[in-house]
mmCIF file of C-alpha atoms in Angstrom:
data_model
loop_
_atom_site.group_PDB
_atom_site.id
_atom_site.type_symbol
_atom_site.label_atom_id
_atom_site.label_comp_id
_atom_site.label_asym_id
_atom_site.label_seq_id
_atom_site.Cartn_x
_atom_site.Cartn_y
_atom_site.Cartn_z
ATOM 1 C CA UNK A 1 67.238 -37.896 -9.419
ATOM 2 C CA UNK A 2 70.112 -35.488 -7.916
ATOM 3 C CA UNK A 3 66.720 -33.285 -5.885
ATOM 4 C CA UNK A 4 67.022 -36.465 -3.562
ATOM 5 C CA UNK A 5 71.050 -36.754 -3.762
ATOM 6 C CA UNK A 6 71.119 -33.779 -0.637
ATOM 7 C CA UNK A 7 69.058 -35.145 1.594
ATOM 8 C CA UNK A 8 70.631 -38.968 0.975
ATOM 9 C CA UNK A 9 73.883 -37.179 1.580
ATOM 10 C CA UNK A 10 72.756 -35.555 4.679
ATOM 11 C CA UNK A 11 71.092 -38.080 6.480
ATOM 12 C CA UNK A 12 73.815 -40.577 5.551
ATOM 13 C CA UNK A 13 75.743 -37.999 7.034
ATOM 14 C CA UNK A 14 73.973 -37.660 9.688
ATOM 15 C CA UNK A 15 74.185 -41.970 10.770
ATOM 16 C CA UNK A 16 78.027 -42.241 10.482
ATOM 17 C CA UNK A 17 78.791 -38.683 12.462
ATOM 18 C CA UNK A 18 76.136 -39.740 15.218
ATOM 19 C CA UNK A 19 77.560 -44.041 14.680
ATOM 20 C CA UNK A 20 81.211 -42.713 15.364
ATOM 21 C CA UNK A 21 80.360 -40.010 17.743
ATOM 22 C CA UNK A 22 82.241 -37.395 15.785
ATOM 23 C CA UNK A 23 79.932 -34.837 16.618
ATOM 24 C CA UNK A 24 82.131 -32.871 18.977
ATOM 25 C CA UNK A 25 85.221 -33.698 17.264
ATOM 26 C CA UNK A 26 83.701 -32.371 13.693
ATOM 27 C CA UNK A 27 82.447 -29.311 15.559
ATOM 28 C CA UNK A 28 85.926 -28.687 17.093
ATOM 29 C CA UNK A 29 87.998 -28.585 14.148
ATOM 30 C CA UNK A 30 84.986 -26.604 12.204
ATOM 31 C CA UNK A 31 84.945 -23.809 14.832
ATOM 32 C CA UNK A 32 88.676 -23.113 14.703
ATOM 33 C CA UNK A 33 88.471 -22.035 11.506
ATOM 34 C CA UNK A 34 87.056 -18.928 12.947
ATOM 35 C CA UNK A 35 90.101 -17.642 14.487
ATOM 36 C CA UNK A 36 92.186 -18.531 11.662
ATOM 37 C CA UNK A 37 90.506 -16.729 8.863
ATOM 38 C CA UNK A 38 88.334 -13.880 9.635
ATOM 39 C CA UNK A 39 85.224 -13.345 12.109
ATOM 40 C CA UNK A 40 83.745 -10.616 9.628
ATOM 41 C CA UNK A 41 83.961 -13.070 6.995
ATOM 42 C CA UNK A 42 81.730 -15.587 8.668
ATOM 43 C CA UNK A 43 79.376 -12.921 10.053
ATOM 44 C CA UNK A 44 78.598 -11.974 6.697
ATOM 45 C CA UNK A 45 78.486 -15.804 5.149
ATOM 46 C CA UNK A 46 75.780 -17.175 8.278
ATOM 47 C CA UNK A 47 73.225 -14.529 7.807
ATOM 48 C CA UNK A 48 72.603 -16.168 4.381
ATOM 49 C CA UNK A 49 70.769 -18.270 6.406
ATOM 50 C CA UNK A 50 69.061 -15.521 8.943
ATOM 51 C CA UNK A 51 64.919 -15.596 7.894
ATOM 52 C CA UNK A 52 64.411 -12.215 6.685
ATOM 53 C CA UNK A 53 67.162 -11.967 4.531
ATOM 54 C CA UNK A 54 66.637 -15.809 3.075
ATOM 55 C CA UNK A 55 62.724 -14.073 2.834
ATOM 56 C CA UNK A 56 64.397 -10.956 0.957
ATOM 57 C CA UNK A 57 66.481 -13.273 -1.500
ATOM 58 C CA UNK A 58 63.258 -14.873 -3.092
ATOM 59 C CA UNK A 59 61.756 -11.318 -3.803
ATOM 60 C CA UNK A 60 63.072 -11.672 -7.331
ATOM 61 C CA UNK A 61 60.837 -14.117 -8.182
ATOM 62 C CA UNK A 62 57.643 -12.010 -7.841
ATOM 63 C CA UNK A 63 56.600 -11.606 -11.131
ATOM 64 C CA UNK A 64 59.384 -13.695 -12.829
ATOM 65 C CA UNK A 65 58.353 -16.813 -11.734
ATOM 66 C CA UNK A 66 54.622 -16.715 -9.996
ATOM 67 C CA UNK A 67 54.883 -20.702 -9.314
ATOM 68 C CA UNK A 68 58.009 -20.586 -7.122
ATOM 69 C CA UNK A 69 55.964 -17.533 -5.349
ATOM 70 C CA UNK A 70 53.472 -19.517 -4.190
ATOM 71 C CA UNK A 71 55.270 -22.525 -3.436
ATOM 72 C CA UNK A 72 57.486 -20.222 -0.749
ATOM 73 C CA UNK A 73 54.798 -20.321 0.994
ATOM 74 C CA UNK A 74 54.675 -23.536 1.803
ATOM 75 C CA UNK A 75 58.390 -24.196 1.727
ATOM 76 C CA UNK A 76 58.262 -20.968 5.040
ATOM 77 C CA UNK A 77 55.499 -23.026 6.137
ATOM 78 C CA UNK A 78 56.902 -26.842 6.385
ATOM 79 C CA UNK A 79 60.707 -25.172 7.013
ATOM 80 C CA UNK A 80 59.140 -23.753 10.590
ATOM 81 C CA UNK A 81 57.330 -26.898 11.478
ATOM 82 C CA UNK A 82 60.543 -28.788 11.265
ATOM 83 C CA UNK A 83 62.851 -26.002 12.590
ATOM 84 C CA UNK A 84 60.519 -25.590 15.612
ATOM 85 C CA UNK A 85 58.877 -29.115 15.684
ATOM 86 C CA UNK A 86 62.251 -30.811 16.505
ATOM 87 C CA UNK A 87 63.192 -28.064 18.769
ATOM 88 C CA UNK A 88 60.134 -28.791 21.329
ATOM 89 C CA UNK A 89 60.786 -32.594 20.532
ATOM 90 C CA UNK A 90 64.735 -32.502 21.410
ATOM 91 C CA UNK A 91 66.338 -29.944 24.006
ATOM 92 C CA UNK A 92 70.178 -29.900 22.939
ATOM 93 C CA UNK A 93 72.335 -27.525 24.176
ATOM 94 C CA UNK A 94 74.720 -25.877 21.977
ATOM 95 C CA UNK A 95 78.062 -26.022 21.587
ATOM 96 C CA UNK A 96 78.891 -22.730 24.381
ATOM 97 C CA UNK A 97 77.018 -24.468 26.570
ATOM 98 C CA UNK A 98 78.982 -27.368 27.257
ATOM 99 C CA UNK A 99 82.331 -26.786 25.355
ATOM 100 C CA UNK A 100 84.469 -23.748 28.030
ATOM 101 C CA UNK A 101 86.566 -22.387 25.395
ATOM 102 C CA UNK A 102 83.953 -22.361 21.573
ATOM 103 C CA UNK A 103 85.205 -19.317 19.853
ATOM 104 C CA UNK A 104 81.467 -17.565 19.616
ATOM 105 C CA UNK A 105 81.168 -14.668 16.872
ATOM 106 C CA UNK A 106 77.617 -13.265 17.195
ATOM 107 C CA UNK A 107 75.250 -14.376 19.877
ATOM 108 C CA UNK A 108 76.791 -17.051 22.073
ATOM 109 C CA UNK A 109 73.120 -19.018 22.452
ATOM 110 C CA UNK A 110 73.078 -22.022 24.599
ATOM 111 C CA UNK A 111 70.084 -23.612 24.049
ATOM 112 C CA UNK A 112 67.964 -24.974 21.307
ATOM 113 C CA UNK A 113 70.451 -26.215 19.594
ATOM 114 C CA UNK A 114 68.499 -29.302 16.975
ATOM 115 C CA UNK A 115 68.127 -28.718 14.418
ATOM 116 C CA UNK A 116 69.608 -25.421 13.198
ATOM 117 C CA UNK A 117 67.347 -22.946 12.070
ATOM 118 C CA UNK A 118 70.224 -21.328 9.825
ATOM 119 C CA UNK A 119 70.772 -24.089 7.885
ATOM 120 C CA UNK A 120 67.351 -25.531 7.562
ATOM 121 C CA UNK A 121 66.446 -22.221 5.704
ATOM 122 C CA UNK A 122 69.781 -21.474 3.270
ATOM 123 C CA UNK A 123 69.050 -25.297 2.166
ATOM 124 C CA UNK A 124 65.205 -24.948 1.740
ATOM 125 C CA UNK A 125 66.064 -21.775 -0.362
ATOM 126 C CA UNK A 126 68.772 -23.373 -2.083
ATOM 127 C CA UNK A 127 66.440 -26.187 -3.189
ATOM 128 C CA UNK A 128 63.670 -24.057 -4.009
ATOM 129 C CA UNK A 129 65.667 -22.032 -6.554
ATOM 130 C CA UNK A 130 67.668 -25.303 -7.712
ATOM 131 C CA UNK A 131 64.461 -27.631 -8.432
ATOM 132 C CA UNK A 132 62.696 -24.664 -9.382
ATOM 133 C CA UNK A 133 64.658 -23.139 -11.764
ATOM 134 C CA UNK A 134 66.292 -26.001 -12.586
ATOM 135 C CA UNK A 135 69.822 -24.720 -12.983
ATOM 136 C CA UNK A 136 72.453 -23.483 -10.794
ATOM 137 C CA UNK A 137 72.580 -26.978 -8.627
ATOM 138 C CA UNK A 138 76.204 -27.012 -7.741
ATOM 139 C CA UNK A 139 76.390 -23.137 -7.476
ATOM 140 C CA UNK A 140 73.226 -23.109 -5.165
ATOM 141 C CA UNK A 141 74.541 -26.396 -3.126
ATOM 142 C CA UNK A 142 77.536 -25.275 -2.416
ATOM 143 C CA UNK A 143 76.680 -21.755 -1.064
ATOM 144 C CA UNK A 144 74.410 -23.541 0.823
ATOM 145 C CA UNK A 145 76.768 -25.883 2.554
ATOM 146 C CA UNK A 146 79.448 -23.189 3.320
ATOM 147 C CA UNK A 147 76.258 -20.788 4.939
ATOM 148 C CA UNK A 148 75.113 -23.820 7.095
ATOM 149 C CA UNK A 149 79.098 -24.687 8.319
ATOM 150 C CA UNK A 150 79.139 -21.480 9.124
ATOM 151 C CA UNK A 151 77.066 -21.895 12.002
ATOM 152 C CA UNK A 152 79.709 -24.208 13.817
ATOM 153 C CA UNK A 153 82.322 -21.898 12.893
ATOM 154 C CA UNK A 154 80.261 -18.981 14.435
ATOM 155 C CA UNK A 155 80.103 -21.405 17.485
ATOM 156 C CA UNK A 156 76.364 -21.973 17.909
ATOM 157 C CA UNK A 157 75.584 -25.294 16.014
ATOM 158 C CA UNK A 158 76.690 -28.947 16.080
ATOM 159 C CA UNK A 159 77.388 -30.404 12.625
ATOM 160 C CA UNK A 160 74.307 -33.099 13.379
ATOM 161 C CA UNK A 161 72.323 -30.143 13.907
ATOM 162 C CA UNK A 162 73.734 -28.899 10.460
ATOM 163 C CA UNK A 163 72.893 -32.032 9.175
ATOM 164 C CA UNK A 164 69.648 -32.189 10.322
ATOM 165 C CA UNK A 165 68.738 -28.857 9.113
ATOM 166 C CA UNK A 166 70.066 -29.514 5.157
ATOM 167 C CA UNK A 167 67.783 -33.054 5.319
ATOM 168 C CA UNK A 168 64.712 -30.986 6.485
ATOM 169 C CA UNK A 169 65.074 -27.847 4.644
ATOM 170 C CA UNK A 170 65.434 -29.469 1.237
ATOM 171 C CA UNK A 171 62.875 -32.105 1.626
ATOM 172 C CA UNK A 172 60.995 -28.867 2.494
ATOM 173 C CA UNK A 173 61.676 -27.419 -1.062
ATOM 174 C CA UNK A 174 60.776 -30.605 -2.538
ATOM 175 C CA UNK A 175 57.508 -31.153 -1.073
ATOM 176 C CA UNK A 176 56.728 -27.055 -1.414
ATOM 177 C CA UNK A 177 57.161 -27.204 -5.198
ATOM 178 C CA UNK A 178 54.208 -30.301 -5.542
ATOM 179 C CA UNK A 179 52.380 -28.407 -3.327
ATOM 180 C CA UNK A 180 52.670 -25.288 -5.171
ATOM 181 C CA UNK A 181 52.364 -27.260 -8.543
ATOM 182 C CA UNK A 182 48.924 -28.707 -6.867
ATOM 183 C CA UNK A 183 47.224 -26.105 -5.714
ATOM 184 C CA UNK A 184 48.554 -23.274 -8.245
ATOM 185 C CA UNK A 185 45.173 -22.461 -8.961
ATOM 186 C CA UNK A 186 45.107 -20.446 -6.441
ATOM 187 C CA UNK A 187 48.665 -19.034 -6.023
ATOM 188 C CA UNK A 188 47.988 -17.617 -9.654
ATOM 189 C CA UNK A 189 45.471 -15.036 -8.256
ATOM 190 C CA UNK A 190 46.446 -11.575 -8.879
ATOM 191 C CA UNK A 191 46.198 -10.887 -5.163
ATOM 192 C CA UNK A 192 47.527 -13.848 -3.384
ATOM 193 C CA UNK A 193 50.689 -12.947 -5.678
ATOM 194 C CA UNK A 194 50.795 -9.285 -4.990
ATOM 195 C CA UNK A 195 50.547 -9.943 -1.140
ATOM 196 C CA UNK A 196 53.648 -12.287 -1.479
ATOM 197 C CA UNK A 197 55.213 -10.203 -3.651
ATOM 198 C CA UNK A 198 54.672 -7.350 -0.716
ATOM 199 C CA UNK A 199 55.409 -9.532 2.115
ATOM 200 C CA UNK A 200 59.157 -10.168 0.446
ATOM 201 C CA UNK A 201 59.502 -6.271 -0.566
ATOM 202 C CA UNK A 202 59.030 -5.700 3.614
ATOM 203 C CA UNK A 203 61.693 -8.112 4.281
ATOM 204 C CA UNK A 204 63.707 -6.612 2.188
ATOM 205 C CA UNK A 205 63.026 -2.902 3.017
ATOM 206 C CA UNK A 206 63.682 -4.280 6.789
ATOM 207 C CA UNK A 207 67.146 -5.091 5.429
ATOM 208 C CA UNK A 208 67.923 -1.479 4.343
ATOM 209 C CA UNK A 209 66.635 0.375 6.874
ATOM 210 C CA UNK A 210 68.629 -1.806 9.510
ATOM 211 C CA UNK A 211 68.164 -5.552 10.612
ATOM 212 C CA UNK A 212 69.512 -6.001 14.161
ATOM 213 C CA UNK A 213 68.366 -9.090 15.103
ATOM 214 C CA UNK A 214 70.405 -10.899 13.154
ATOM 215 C CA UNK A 215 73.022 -10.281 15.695
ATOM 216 C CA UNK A 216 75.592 -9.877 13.479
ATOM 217 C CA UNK A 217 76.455 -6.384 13.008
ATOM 218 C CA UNK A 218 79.661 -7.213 10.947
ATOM 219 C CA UNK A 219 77.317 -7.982 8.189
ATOM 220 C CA UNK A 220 74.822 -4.992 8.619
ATOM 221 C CA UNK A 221 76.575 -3.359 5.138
ATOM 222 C CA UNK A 222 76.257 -6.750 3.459
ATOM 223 C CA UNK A 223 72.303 -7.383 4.129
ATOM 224 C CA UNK A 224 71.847 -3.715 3.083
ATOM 225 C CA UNK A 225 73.293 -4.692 -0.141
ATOM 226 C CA UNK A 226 71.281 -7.344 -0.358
ATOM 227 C CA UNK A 227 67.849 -5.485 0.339
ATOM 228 C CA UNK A 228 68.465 -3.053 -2.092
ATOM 229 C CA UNK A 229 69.577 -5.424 -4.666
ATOM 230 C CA UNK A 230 66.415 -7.447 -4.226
ATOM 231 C CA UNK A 231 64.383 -4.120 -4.121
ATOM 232 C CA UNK A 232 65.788 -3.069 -7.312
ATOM 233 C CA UNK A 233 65.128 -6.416 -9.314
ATOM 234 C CA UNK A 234 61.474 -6.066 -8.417
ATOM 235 C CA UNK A 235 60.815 -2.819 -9.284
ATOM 236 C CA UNK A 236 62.951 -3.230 -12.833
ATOM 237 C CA UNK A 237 60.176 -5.913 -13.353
ATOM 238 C CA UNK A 238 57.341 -3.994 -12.266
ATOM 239 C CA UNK A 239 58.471 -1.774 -14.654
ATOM 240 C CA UNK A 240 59.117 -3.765 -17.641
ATOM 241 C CA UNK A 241 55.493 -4.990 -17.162
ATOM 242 C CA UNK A 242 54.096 -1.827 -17.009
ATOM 243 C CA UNK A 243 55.921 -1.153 -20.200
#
């Protein structure tokens, strides 16, 4: 029951900040905390949701747990199609792009603003690892929420886009796992798992070596930390299997 609560919460959400047209007014008061707290702070808390690192965090399954391998690939898979889908479908500008004075930390972008990208991915990770492993829900959820308000505090996302991004990136984990569970046949193959296990190893070697695109260079010690961490609880498995 509580793997549909998140989504019920969001898109509830969703109808009464869209039904009051709070949208602006939520985004406002969720920006400013920026200036009050601490732009590096926030840097390092939104690129939680930033692809390759999101990628590098599920590394530690390879090996661990082969099932919720294969069923990131279709949770990558379905969390694009609605990231990018929607984007095509609605052109929102963000928050700098109509509001003079948003306190911007990172990239100020302007455009292609629904749904966010950020928090589509930190909740279709969260729910992967939540439903998956079946622990952890509060401890996952709530990491999750504070990466995706981070993106209005950074300046660059509405709290419908927020909102719109937790709904699809869970439902995303949800329908990933049956997948997965369906068709595991195939994601058991030695291969198919080694070339997953690879692809997340890469994102997470990108991480060490230096991720710029993130745009967040506050938080360039932070993903390094997170690369090598991810890095090292691969190879202690590798290890322990070659044992």
């Amino acid at each position: 029951m509580r793997r549909w609560l998140v989504p019920a919460v969001a898109g509830a959400a969703f109808v009464l900040v869209w039904a009051f047209d709070a949208n602006r007014t939520i985004f406002v008061a969720l920006n400013a905390l920026g200036p009050v707290t601490s732009d590096g702070l926030w840097a390092n808390i939104t690129v939680l949701g930033d692809t390759v690192v999101a990628f590098a965090l599920c590394l530690p399954l390879w090996r661990r747990r082969p099932d919720l391998l294969w069923a990131f690939l279709f949770l990558a898979l379905l969390g694009t199609l609605w990231v990018h889908g929607l984007k095509h479908v609605f052109d929102v500008a963000r928050p700098p792009a109509v509001i003079p004075d948003v306190h911007i930390i990172g990239p100020g972008y302007k455009a292609g603003s629904f749904p966010s990208g950020h928090a589509t991915t930190v909740f279709a990770i969260g729910g992967l690892l939540t439903i998956g492993l079946r622990t952890g829900y509060v401890i996952f959820v709530t990491a999750a929420l504070i990466a995706a308000i981070s993106r209005s505090v950074v300046g660059v996302h509405w709290p419908l886009d927020i909102l719109a991004g937790a709904f699809g990136g869970w439902l995303s984990a949800v329908l990933a796992i049956e997948l997965g569970r369906r068709t595991f046949n195939l994601g058991s193959k030695a291969w198919v798992q080694w070339a997953l296990g690879l692809f997340l190893a890469f994102c997470a070697a990108w991480l060490v070596i230096g991720h710029p695109r993130s745009g967040y260079p506050q938080a360039d010690l932070f993903q390094r930390a997170i690369g090598i961490c991810c890095l090292a609880a691969a190879a202690a498995r590798l290890k322990r299997a070659a044992a």
